[in-house]
Amino acid sequence: MLLAASLANEWPQDRRGIEERMLDLGMTMTFPPADDDHHRVRGVIDDWLRIVDEPIHAARAELLNAQLAQAAAYPRLTDHDGEGWHLHYRDDVQSLPFVLRAIINLGTSLHLVTRGMDRLGRCEAAPCTNVVADVTRNGRQRFCSVRCANRAAVRRHRARS
């Protein structure tokens, strides 16, 4: 989910940028390139943003379930790239967009059911529209960055003055 938020908030210029972001966030698998990977991954992120922007929990779950149905499969044990044994919740399709759809939506599902359906949204510091994936302990993250939080605090202060 943090990978999806990162891609949504700062879309890479090309496929290589997507791969670099994946590596930066700890994903070690590489995939054979396809000409339309950049465009198809953008579609995965756009589909995911519909989930982010859905305020009604049941509708959010319905959208997420539809995305999971496109890529999820029975769980399987796997050991690759020196990561040790772990679970994959997808078929062994070696396509970057397919794998990202599965990983992003499974991660989002786990986040929402363990932390709360409200812990994914947009930054509350207008005009910012960045995605906020709330991973805080208290569940009160409303801004995408310290900069946006400070900007909102200044606005509140000025409004009181």
Short mmCIF file of C-alpha atoms in Angstrom, two decimals:
data_model
loop_
_atom_site.label_atom_id
_atom_site.label_comp_id
_atom_site.label_asym_id
_atom_site.label_seq_id
_atom_site.Cartn_x
_atom_site.Cartn_y
_atom_site.Cartn_z
CA MET A 1 0.00 0.00 0.00
CA LEU A 2 2.86 2.39 0.73
CA LEU A 3 4.24 1.60 -2.73
CA ALA A 4 0.88 2.48 -4.29
CA ALA A 5 0.72 5.74 -2.33
CA SER A 6 4.26 6.59 -3.37
CA LEU A 7 3.49 5.93 -7.04
CA ALA A 8 0.21 7.85 -6.85
CA ASN A 9 1.81 10.84 -5.15
CA GLU A 10 4.81 11.02 -7.47
CA TRP A 11 4.32 9.12 -10.72
CA PRO A 12 7.61 7.97 -12.29
CA GLN A 13 8.40 9.00 -15.86
CA ASP A 14 9.08 5.47 -17.06
CA ARG A 15 9.12 1.77 -16.18
CA ARG A 16 12.62 2.05 -14.74
CA GLY A 17 11.34 4.64 -12.26
CA ILE A 18 8.63 2.22 -11.14
CA GLU A 19 11.22 -0.53 -10.61
CA GLU A 20 13.49 1.84 -8.66
CA ARG A 21 10.60 2.80 -6.38
CA MET A 22 9.79 -0.88 -5.83
CA LEU A 23 13.39 -1.60 -4.86
CA ASP A 24 13.50 1.46 -2.57
CA LEU A 25 10.45 0.11 -0.74
CA GLY A 26 11.86 -3.40 -0.32
CA MET A 27 10.41 -5.37 -3.24
CA THR A 28 13.18 -7.52 -4.69
CA MET A 29 11.55 -9.30 -7.62
CA THR A 30 12.24 -8.16 -11.16
CA PHE A 31 9.98 -8.79 -14.13
CA PRO A 32 10.61 -9.10 -17.84
CA PRO A 33 9.76 -5.78 -19.46
CA ALA A 34 6.77 -5.29 -21.74
CA ASP A 35 6.20 -2.27 -23.94
CA ASP A 36 3.00 -1.25 -22.14
CA ASP A 37 4.14 -1.79 -18.52
CA HIS A 38 4.30 1.92 -17.66
CA HIS A 39 0.81 2.54 -19.03
CA ARG A 40 -0.68 -0.60 -17.43
CA VAL A 41 0.82 0.13 -14.00
CA ARG A 42 -0.71 3.62 -14.26
CA GLY A 43 -4.05 1.84 -14.75
CA VAL A 44 -3.43 -0.21 -11.60
CA ILE A 45 -2.75 2.98 -9.63
CA ASP A 46 -5.80 4.74 -11.10
CA ASP A 47 -7.99 1.76 -10.11
CA TRP A 48 -6.48 1.86 -6.62
CA LEU A 49 -7.19 5.59 -6.32
CA ARG A 50 -10.90 4.86 -6.78
CA ILE A 51 -10.60 2.77 -3.59
CA VAL A 52 -8.73 5.58 -1.81
CA ASP A 53 -11.41 8.10 -2.75
CA GLU A 54 -14.44 5.96 -1.85
CA PRO A 55 -15.82 7.26 1.48
CA ILE A 56 -18.44 4.54 2.03
CA HIS A 57 -16.88 1.48 3.69
CA ALA A 58 -19.08 -1.11 1.97
CA ALA A 59 -18.46 0.44 -1.45
CA ARG A 60 -14.72 0.66 -0.70
CA ALA A 61 -14.71 -3.04 0.18
CA GLU A 62 -16.63 -3.87 -3.00
CA LEU A 63 -14.11 -1.99 -5.16
CA LEU A 64 -11.23 -3.66 -3.37
CA ASN A 65 -12.77 -7.11 -3.71
CA ALA A 66 -13.18 -6.56 -7.45
CA GLN A 67 -9.49 -5.65 -7.73
CA LEU A 68 -8.46 -8.67 -5.67
CA ALA A 69 -10.52 -10.94 -7.91
CA GLN A 70 -8.50 -9.81 -10.94
CA ALA A 71 -5.15 -10.87 -9.53
CA ALA A 72 -5.47 -12.93 -6.36
CA ALA A 73 -5.15 -16.68 -6.16
CA TYR A 74 -4.75 -19.25 -3.45
CA PRO A 75 -1.83 -18.53 -1.08
CA ARG A 76 1.39 -20.34 -1.89
CA LEU A 77 4.76 -20.68 -0.18
CA THR A 78 7.69 -19.36 -2.17
CA ASP A 79 11.40 -18.72 -1.68
CA HIS A 80 13.06 -16.34 -4.12
CA ASP A 81 15.74 -13.66 -4.24
CA GLY A 82 17.19 -14.63 -0.86
CA GLU A 83 14.09 -13.41 0.99
CA GLY A 84 13.42 -16.71 2.73
CA TRP A 85 10.13 -18.56 2.71
CA HIS A 86 7.06 -16.35 2.52
CA LEU A 87 3.54 -16.31 1.11
CA HIS A 88 2.40 -15.08 -2.29
CA TYR A 89 -1.29 -14.41 -2.76
CA ARG A 90 -1.19 -14.39 -6.54
CA ASP A 91 -0.55 -16.65 -9.48
CA ASP A 92 3.02 -16.96 -10.70
CA VAL A 93 2.47 -14.53 -13.57
CA GLN A 94 5.67 -12.69 -14.42
CA SER A 95 4.00 -9.41 -15.37
CA LEU A 96 4.82 -6.21 -13.50
CA PRO A 97 1.29 -4.75 -13.70
CA PHE A 98 -0.35 -8.06 -12.68
CA VAL A 99 1.92 -8.53 -9.68
CA LEU A 100 1.56 -4.92 -8.54
CA ARG A 101 -2.24 -5.17 -8.74
CA ALA A 102 -2.14 -8.24 -6.49
CA ILE A 103 0.41 -6.86 -4.02
CA ILE A 104 -1.09 -3.39 -3.74
CA ASN A 105 -4.65 -4.58 -3.26
CA LEU A 106 -3.75 -7.37 -0.82
CA GLY A 107 -1.65 -4.92 1.20
CA THR A 108 -4.48 -2.40 1.17
CA SER A 109 -6.96 -5.05 2.28
CA LEU A 110 -4.77 -6.15 5.18
CA HIS A 111 -4.19 -2.55 6.20
CA LEU A 112 -7.87 -1.64 6.18
CA VAL A 113 -9.09 -4.73 8.05
CA THR A 114 -6.35 -4.62 10.70
CA ARG A 115 -6.05 -0.86 11.21
CA GLY A 116 -9.45 0.45 10.14
CA MET A 117 -11.38 1.31 7.01
CA ASP A 118 -10.76 5.03 7.55
CA ARG A 119 -6.98 4.76 7.52
CA LEU A 120 -6.57 5.55 3.86
CA GLY A 121 -7.49 8.82 2.20
CA ARG A 122 -6.26 12.15 0.87
CA CYS A 123 -4.20 14.84 2.56
CA GLU A 124 -6.41 17.36 4.37
CA ALA A 125 -4.16 20.34 3.59
CA ALA A 126 -5.80 21.94 0.57
CA PRO A 127 -4.82 22.19 -2.22
CA CYS A 128 -2.71 19.04 -1.69
CA THR A 129 -4.35 15.83 -2.95
CA ASN A 130 -1.63 13.33 -2.02
CA VAL A 131 -2.66 9.95 -0.68
CA VAL A 132 -2.28 9.41 3.06
CA ALA A 133 -1.85 5.81 4.17
CA ASP A 134 -2.15 6.13 7.94
CA VAL A 135 0.31 3.77 9.59
CA THR A 136 0.50 5.65 12.88
CA ARG A 137 -0.27 3.92 16.17
CA ASN A 138 -3.06 6.28 17.12
CA GLY A 139 -4.68 6.37 13.67
CA ARG A 140 -4.85 10.13 13.38
CA GLN A 141 -2.61 10.90 10.43
CA ARG A 142 -4.42 13.49 8.29
CA PHE A 143 -1.58 14.98 6.29
CA CYS A 144 0.87 13.52 3.80
CA SER A 145 3.88 15.35 5.21
CA VAL A 146 5.10 17.61 7.97
CA ARG A 147 5.05 20.43 5.43
CA CYS A 148 1.32 19.99 4.79
CA ALA A 149 0.59 19.65 8.52
CA ASN A 150 2.46 22.89 9.20
CA ARG A 151 0.68 24.65 6.33
CA ALA A 152 -2.70 23.62 7.78
CA ALA A 153 -1.66 24.75 11.27
CA VAL A 154 -0.65 28.17 9.94
CA ARG A 155 -4.00 28.48 8.15
CA ARG A 156 -5.88 27.57 11.34
CA HIS A 157 -3.82 30.08 13.33
CA ARG A 158 -4.43 32.87 10.82
CA ALA A 159 -8.14 32.09 10.73
CA ARG A 160 -8.32 32.56 14.54
CA SER A 161 -6.39 35.86 14.41
#
